[in-house]
XYZ file of C-alpha atoms in Angstrom:
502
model
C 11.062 -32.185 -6.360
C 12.120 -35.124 -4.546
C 10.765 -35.097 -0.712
C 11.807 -37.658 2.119
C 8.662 -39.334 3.925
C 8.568 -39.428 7.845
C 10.242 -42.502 8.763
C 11.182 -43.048 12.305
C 12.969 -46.354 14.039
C 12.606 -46.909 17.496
C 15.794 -47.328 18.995
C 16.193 -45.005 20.934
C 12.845 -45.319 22.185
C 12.294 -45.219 25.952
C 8.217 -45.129 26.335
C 5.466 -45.741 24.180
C 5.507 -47.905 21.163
C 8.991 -48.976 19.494
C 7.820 -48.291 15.776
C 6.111 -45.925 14.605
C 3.575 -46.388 11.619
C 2.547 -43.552 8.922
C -0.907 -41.556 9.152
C -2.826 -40.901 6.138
C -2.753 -37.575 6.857
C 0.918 -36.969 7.411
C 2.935 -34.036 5.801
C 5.903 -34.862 4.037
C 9.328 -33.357 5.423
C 11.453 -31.109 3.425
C 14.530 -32.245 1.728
C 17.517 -29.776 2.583
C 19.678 -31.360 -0.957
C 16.258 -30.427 -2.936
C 16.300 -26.557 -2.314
C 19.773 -26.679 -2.525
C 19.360 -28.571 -5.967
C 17.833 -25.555 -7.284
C 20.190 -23.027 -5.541
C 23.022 -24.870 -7.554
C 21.124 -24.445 -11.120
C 20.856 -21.098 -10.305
C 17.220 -20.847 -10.224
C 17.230 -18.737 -6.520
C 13.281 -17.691 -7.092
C 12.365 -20.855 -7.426
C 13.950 -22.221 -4.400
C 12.349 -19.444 -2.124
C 9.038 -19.906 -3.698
C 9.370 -23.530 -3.183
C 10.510 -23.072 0.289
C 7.743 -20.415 0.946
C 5.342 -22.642 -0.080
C 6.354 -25.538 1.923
C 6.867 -23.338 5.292
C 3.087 -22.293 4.589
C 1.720 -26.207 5.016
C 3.789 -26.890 7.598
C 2.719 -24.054 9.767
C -1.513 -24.632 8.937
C -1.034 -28.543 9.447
C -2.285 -30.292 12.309
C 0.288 -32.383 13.437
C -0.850 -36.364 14.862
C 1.010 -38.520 17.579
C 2.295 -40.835 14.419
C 4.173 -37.313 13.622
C 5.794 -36.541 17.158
C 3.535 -33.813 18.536
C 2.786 -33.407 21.923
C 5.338 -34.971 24.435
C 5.113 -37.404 27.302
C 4.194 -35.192 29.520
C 3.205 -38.474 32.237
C -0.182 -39.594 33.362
C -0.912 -41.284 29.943
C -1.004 -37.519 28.236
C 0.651 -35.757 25.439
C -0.569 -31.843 25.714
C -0.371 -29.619 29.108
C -1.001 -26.001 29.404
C 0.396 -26.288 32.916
C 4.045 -26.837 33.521
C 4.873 -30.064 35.033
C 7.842 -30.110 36.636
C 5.794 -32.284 39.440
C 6.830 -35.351 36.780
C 9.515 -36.672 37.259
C 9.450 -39.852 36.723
C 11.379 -41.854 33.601
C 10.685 -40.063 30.143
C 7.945 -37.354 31.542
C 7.883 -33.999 31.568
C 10.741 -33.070 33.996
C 13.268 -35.343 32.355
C 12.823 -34.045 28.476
C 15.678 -32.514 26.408
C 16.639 -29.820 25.847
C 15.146 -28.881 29.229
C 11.089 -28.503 28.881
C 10.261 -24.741 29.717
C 6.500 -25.591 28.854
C 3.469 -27.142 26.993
C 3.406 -29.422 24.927
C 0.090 -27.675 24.166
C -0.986 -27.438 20.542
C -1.188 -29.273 17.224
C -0.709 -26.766 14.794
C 1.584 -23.203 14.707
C -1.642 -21.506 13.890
C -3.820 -23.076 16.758
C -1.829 -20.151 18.535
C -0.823 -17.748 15.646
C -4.629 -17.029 14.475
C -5.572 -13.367 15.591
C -7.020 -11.385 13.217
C -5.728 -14.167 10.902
C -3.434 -16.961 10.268
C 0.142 -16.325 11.631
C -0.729 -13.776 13.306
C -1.421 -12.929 17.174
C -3.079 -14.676 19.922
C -5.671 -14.031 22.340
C -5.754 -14.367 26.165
C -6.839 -18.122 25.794
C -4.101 -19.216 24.163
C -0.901 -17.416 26.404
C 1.134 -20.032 27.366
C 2.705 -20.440 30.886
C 6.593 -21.517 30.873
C 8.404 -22.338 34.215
C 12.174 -22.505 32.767
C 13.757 -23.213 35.905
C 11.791 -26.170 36.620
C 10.240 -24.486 39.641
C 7.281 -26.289 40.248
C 5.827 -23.031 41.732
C 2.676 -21.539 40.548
C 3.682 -18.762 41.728
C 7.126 -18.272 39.603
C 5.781 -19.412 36.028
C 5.954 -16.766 33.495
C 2.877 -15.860 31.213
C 3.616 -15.333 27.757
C 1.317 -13.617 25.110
C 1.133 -14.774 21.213
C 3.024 -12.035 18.818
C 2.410 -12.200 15.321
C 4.797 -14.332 12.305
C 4.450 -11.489 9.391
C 7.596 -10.363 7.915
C 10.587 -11.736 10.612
C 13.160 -10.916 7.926
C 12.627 -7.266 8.519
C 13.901 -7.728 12.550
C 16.553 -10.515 11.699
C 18.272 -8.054 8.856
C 18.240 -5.302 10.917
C 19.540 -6.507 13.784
C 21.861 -8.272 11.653
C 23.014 -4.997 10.432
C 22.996 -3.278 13.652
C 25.082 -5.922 15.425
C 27.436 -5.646 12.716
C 28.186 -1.928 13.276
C 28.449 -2.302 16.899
C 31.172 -4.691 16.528
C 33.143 -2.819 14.225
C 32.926 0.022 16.932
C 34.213 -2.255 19.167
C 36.993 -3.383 17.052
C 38.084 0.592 16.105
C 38.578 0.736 20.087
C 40.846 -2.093 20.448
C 43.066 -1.307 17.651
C 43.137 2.344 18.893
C 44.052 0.904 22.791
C 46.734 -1.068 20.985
C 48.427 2.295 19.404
C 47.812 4.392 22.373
C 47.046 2.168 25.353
C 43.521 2.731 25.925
C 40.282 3.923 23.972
C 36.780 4.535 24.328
C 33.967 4.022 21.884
C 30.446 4.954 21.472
C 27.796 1.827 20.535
C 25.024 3.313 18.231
C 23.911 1.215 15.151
C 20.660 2.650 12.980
C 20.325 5.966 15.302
C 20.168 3.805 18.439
C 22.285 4.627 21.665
C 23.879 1.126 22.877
C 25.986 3.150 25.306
C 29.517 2.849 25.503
C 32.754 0.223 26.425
C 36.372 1.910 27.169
C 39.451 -0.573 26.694
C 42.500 -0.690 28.511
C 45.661 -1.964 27.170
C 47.517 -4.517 29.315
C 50.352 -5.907 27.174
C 51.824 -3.622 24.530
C 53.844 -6.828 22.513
C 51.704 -8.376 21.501
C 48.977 -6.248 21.780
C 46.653 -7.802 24.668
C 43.754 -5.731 26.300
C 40.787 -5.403 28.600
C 37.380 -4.346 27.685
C 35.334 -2.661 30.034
C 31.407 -3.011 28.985
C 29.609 -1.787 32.215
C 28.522 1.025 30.244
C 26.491 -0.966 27.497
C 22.611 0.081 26.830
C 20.176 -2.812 26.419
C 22.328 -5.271 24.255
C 24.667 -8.332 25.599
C 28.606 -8.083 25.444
C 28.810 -10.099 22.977
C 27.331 -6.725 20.852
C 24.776 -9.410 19.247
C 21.208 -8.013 19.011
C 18.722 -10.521 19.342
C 15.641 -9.555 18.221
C 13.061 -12.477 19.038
C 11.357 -13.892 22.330
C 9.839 -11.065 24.839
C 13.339 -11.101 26.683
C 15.363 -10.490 23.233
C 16.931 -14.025 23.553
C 17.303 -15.581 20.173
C 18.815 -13.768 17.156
C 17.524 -15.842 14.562
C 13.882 -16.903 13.096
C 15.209 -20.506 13.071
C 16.507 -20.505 16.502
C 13.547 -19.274 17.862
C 11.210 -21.356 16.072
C 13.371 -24.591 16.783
C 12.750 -23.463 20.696
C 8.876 -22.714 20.426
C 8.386 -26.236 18.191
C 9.959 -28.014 20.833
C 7.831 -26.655 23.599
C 4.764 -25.459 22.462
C 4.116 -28.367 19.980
C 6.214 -31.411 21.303
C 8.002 -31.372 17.686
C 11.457 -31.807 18.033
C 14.128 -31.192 15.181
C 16.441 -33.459 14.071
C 19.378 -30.341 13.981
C 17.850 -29.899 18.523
C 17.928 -33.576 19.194
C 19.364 -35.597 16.322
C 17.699 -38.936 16.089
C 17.171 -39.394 19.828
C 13.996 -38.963 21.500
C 14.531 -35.934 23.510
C 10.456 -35.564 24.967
C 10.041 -39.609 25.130
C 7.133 -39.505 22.750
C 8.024 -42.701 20.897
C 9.111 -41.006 17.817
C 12.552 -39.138 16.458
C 13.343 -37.450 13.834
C 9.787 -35.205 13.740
C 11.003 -32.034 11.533
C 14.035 -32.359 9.425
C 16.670 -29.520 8.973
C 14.906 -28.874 5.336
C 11.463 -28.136 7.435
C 13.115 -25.726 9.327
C 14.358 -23.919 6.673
C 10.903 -23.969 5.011
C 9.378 -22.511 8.333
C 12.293 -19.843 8.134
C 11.905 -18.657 5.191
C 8.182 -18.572 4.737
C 7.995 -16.165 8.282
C 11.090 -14.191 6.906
C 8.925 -13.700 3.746
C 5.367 -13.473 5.127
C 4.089 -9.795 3.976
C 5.022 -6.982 6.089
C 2.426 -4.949 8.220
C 0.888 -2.106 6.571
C -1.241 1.180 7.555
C -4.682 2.339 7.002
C -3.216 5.150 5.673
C -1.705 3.512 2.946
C -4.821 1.118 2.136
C -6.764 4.164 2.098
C -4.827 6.185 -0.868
C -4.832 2.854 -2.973
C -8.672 2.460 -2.298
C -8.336 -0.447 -0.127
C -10.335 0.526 2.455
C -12.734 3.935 3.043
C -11.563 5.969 6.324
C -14.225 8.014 8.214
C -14.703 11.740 7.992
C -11.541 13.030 9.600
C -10.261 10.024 10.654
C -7.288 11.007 8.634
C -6.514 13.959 10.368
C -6.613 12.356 13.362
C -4.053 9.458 12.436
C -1.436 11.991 11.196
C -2.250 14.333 14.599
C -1.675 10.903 16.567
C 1.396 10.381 14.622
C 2.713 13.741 15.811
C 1.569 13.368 19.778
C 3.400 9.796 19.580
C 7.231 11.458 18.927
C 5.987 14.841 21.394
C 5.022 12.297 24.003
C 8.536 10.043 23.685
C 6.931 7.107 22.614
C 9.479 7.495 18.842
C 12.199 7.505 21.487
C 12.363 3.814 21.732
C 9.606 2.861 19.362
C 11.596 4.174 16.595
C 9.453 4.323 13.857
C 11.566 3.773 10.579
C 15.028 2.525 9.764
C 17.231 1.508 6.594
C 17.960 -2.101 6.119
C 21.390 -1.078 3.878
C 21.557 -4.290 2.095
C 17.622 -6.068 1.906
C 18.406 -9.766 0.843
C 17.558 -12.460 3.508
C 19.616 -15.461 3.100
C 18.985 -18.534 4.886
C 21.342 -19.346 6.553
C 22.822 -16.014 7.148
C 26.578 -15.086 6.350
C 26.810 -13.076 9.830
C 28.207 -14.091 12.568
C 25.897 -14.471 15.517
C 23.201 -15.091 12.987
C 24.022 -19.017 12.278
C 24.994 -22.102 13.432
C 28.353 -22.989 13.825
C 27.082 -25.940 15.149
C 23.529 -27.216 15.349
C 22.406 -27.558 19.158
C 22.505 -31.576 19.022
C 26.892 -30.798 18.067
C 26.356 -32.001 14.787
C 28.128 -29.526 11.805
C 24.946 -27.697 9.443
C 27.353 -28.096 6.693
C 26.856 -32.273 7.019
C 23.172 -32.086 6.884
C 23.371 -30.139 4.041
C 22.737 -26.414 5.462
C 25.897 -24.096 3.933
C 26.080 -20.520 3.751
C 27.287 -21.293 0.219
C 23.786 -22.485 -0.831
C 21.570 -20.342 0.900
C 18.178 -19.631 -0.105
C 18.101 -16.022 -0.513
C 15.159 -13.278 -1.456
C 14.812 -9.478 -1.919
C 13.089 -7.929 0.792
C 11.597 -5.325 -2.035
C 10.641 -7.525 -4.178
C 9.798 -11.016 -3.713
C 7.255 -11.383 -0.952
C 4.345 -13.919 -2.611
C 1.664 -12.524 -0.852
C -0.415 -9.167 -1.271
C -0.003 -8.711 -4.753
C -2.768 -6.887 -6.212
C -4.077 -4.715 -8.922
C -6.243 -1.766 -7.861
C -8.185 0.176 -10.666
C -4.959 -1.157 -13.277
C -2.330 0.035 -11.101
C -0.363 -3.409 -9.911
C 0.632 -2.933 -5.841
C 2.516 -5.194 -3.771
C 1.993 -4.339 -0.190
C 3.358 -7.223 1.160
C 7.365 -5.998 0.016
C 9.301 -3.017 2.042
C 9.351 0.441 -0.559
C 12.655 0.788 -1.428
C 14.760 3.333 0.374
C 16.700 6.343 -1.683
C 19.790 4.415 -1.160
C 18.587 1.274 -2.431
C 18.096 -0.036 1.043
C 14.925 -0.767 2.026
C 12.625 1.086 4.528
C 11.540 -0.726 7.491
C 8.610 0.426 9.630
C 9.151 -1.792 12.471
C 8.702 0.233 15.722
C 11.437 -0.906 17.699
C 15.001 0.430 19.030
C 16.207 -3.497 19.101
C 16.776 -2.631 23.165
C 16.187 -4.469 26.091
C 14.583 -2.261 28.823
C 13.340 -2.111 32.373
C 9.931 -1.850 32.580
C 9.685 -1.066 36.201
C 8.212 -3.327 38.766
C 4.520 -3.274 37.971
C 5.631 -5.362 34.824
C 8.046 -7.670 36.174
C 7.858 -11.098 35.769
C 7.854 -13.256 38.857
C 11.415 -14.712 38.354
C 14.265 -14.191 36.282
C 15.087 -17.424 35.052
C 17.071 -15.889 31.793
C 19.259 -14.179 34.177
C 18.212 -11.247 32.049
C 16.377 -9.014 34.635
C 13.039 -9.891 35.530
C 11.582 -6.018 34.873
C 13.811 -6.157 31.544
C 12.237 -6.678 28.275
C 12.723 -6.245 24.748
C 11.325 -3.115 23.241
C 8.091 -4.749 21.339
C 7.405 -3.369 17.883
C 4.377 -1.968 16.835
C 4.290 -2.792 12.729
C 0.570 -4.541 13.440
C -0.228 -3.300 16.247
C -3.995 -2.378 15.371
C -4.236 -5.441 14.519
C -3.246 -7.794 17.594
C -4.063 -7.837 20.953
C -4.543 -8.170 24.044
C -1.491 -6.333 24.574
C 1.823 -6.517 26.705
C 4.111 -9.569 27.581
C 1.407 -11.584 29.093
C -1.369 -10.226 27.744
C -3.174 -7.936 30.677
C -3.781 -4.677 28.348
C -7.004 -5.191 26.710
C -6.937 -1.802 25.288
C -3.749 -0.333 23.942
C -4.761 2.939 26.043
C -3.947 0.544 28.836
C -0.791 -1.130 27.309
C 0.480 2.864 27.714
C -0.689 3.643 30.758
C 0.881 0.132 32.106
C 4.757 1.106 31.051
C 6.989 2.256 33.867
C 10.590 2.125 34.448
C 12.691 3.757 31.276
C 9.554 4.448 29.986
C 7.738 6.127 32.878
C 8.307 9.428 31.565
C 6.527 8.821 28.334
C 3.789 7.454 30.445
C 4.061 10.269 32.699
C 3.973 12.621 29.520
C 0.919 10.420 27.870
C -1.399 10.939 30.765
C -0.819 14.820 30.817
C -2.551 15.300 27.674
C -5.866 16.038 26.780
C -8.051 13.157 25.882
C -8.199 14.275 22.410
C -4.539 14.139 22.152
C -4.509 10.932 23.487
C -7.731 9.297 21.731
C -5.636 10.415 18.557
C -2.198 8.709 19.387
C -4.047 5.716 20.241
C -6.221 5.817 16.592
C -2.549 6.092 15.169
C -1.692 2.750 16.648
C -4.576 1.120 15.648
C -3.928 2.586 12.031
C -0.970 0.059 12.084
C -2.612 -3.144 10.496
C -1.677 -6.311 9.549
C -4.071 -6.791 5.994
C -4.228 -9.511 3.705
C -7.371 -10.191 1.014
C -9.271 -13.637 2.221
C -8.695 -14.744 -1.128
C -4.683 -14.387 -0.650
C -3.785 -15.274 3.058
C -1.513 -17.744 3.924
């Protein structure tokens, strides 16, 4: 396989040095044409694999100035876990783009994704502290806990899916307000209640009308669910990682920035469009989260006298309670092959952020690199007493879906004050947040957007708003009842053999 070498000029240059050299160490960036090479010969495996494996070094390497991480953040530096908005002077922190929301502060994705292994959570020390708005304030910067990396394909398909159904509601209504001048229509997508919109007609020839979305639940009008960020704000694994590159790790795409030099580091060009691809598709294919439950009946691991019992009577206090309600425990992904880039709309780019057309750098839906969410996950592939499992793919639904324990209603919410963030820079809702799934669960922490819970008893206790009933309902039982929801939480693990992570 054919790979380009970093290589970066230094026209566009405005501090630092005007050339940049090579490091011994550097990683070498990912050639777009090359997966696409073997999407065109028909070899699809091999092209995820490839891609998988790629995505895996670029997330455990250790990135060096010579690379582009870090940023000028002013004051000689390249790394701040304080926002700066203080500098504002030519090329620092103030004056990067896309606008700076934080950091630069690490070297490596899994200096932050490391909890209880790599690409996973993050502890209390490494929360980072964002001030979008450029606020200067102390006071106003949000706090943002680490979630973990495993299995993003499971919450991009589904809310893929979802999104999908919701607009086709939508478009029923219209066509139905055309014929008979005005329509309603109910928004639910995988069980879930998005509310409602009600459409007027206001032309009959041609056919123009009004759409009335006050009623929506917990999803934008645009009817596109976005399942990533604490706020819901990015609907893709690539946007989102394209964002958190950019301002955790000073590492700015080519497809954010083209070959300018957006955080005035001295280099460009610091993660070509075939990296993020890699990165993509190794997180969309990372294995999913599993139970202890299901370790246990394959001999995985050895549960404690009646600890059993008390999972399953946990399981059954969680739906009494309400928690089920918007921690939805299961859904069917109808069609389980994650392509990247996606074929729905919402769920690619039209255009890259820098303006520039995917299709020119060579990312078409035509060639995407695709995989079977039931099938081709690399990792946790095993054989237990000569009985071959693969934990790390989804079991396959009676349909030929594929069931997805994820946790989540794909909703935003509001939390209530006591959760609120300072400031709502988002324009989202400051007490709003996406509902945050629970596939891992046991196996992260501290808990809640900015890390406060240190006990997931707490993380209950701490919900108000929508959810202050289920609280409310939580606290009322015995401490049996609630010792046993809280075992069945911790029952949901992220696992992966030493020998086998990645």
């Amino acid at each position: 396989m054919t790979k380009e070498i970093y290589k970066f000029a230094g026209a566009l240059v405005v501090t630092l040095s005007a050339t940049v050299t090579q490091a011994e160490d550097a990683i070498e960036q990912v050639d777009q044409a090359a997966l696409n090479a073997l999407v065109a010969a028909g070899d699809m495996q091999a092209a995820f694999n490839e891609a998988f494996d790629l995505g895996d070094e670029l997330t455990e390497h250790s990135f060096t100035r010579d690379a582009g991480v870090g940023a000028n953040i002013g004051e000689g530096r390249l790394f701040s876990r304080f926002p700066r908005a203080d500098l504002d002077g030519p090329g620092e922190w103030a004056t990067h783009f896309p606008v700076r929301e934080g950091g630069a502060n690490a070297t490596s994705c899994i200096a932050c994704h490391n909890a209880p292994m790599a690409n996973g959570a993050g502890d209390i020390a490494v929360n980072v502290l964002v001030d979008p708005a450029h606020t200067g304030d102390p006071a106003l910067f949000l706090e943002r806990n680490t979630l973990p990396l495993f299995a993003l394909a499971v919450p991009q398909l589904l809310a893929e899916e979802m999104s999908q159904d919701l607009m086709v509601a939508r478009y029923d209504a219209l066509t139905m307000a055309c014929a008979d001048g005005a329509a309603e229509a109910a928004l639910e997508a995988n069980g879930v209640d998005f509310g409602q919109i009600s459409v007027i007609r206001t032309n009959a020839e041609p056919c123009m009308t009004e759409i009335d979305y006050s009623g929506l639940n917990g999803v934008d009008e645009d009817l596109i669910i976005r399942p990533f960020g604490w706020k819901g704000n990015h609907s893709t694994i690539r946007a989102f990682t394209r964002n958190a590159a950019h301002n955790e790790l000073g590492l700015q795409a080519v497809e954010l920035v083209g070959f300018q030099d957006g955080d005035y580091d001295g280099v460009t060009g610091e993660l070509s469009v075939g990296d993020m691809t890699a990165l993509t598709l190794y997180m969309a294919g990372l294995e999913r989260p599993v139970t202890t439950l299901e370790l246990a009946e394959i001999g995985l691991v050895e549960l404690g006298e009646g600890q059993a019992e008390q999972i399953n009577w946990g399981e059954t206090v969680f739906a009494d309670v309400g928690c089920a309600s918007c921690h939805v425990p299961e859904m069917i992904i109808e069609t389980p092959i994650f392509s990247e880039p996606s074929a729905t709309h919402g769920f690619f780019d039209a255009r890259f952020p820098d303006g520039s057309d995917p299709v020119m750098h060579g990312l078409a839906i035509a060639e995407a690199v695709q995989f079977d969410l039931t099938t081709d996950q690399p990792n946790n592939r095993f054989e237990v007493e000569g009985v071959t499992h693969h934990l790390g793919a989804l079991p396959v639904a009676e349909n030929g879906g594929a069931i997805a324990a994820w946790f989540t209603d794909f909703r935003r919410h509001d939390m209530g004050p006591d959760l609120s963030d300072p400031a709502d820079p988002l324009g989202i809702g400051a007490s709003v947040f996406l509902t945050r799934s629970l596939a891992g669960v046991g196996s992260t922490g501290p808990w809640l957007h900015d890390g406060r819970a240190t006990t997931l008893n707490e993380a209950i206790l701490a919900h108000g708003g929508a959810a202050a009933d289920v609280r409310d309902a939580y606290a009322a039982r015995d401490a049996e009842d609630q010792a046993a929801l809280v075992a069945f939480l911790e029952n949901l693990v992220i696992y992966a053999p030493e020998e086998e992570e990645h």
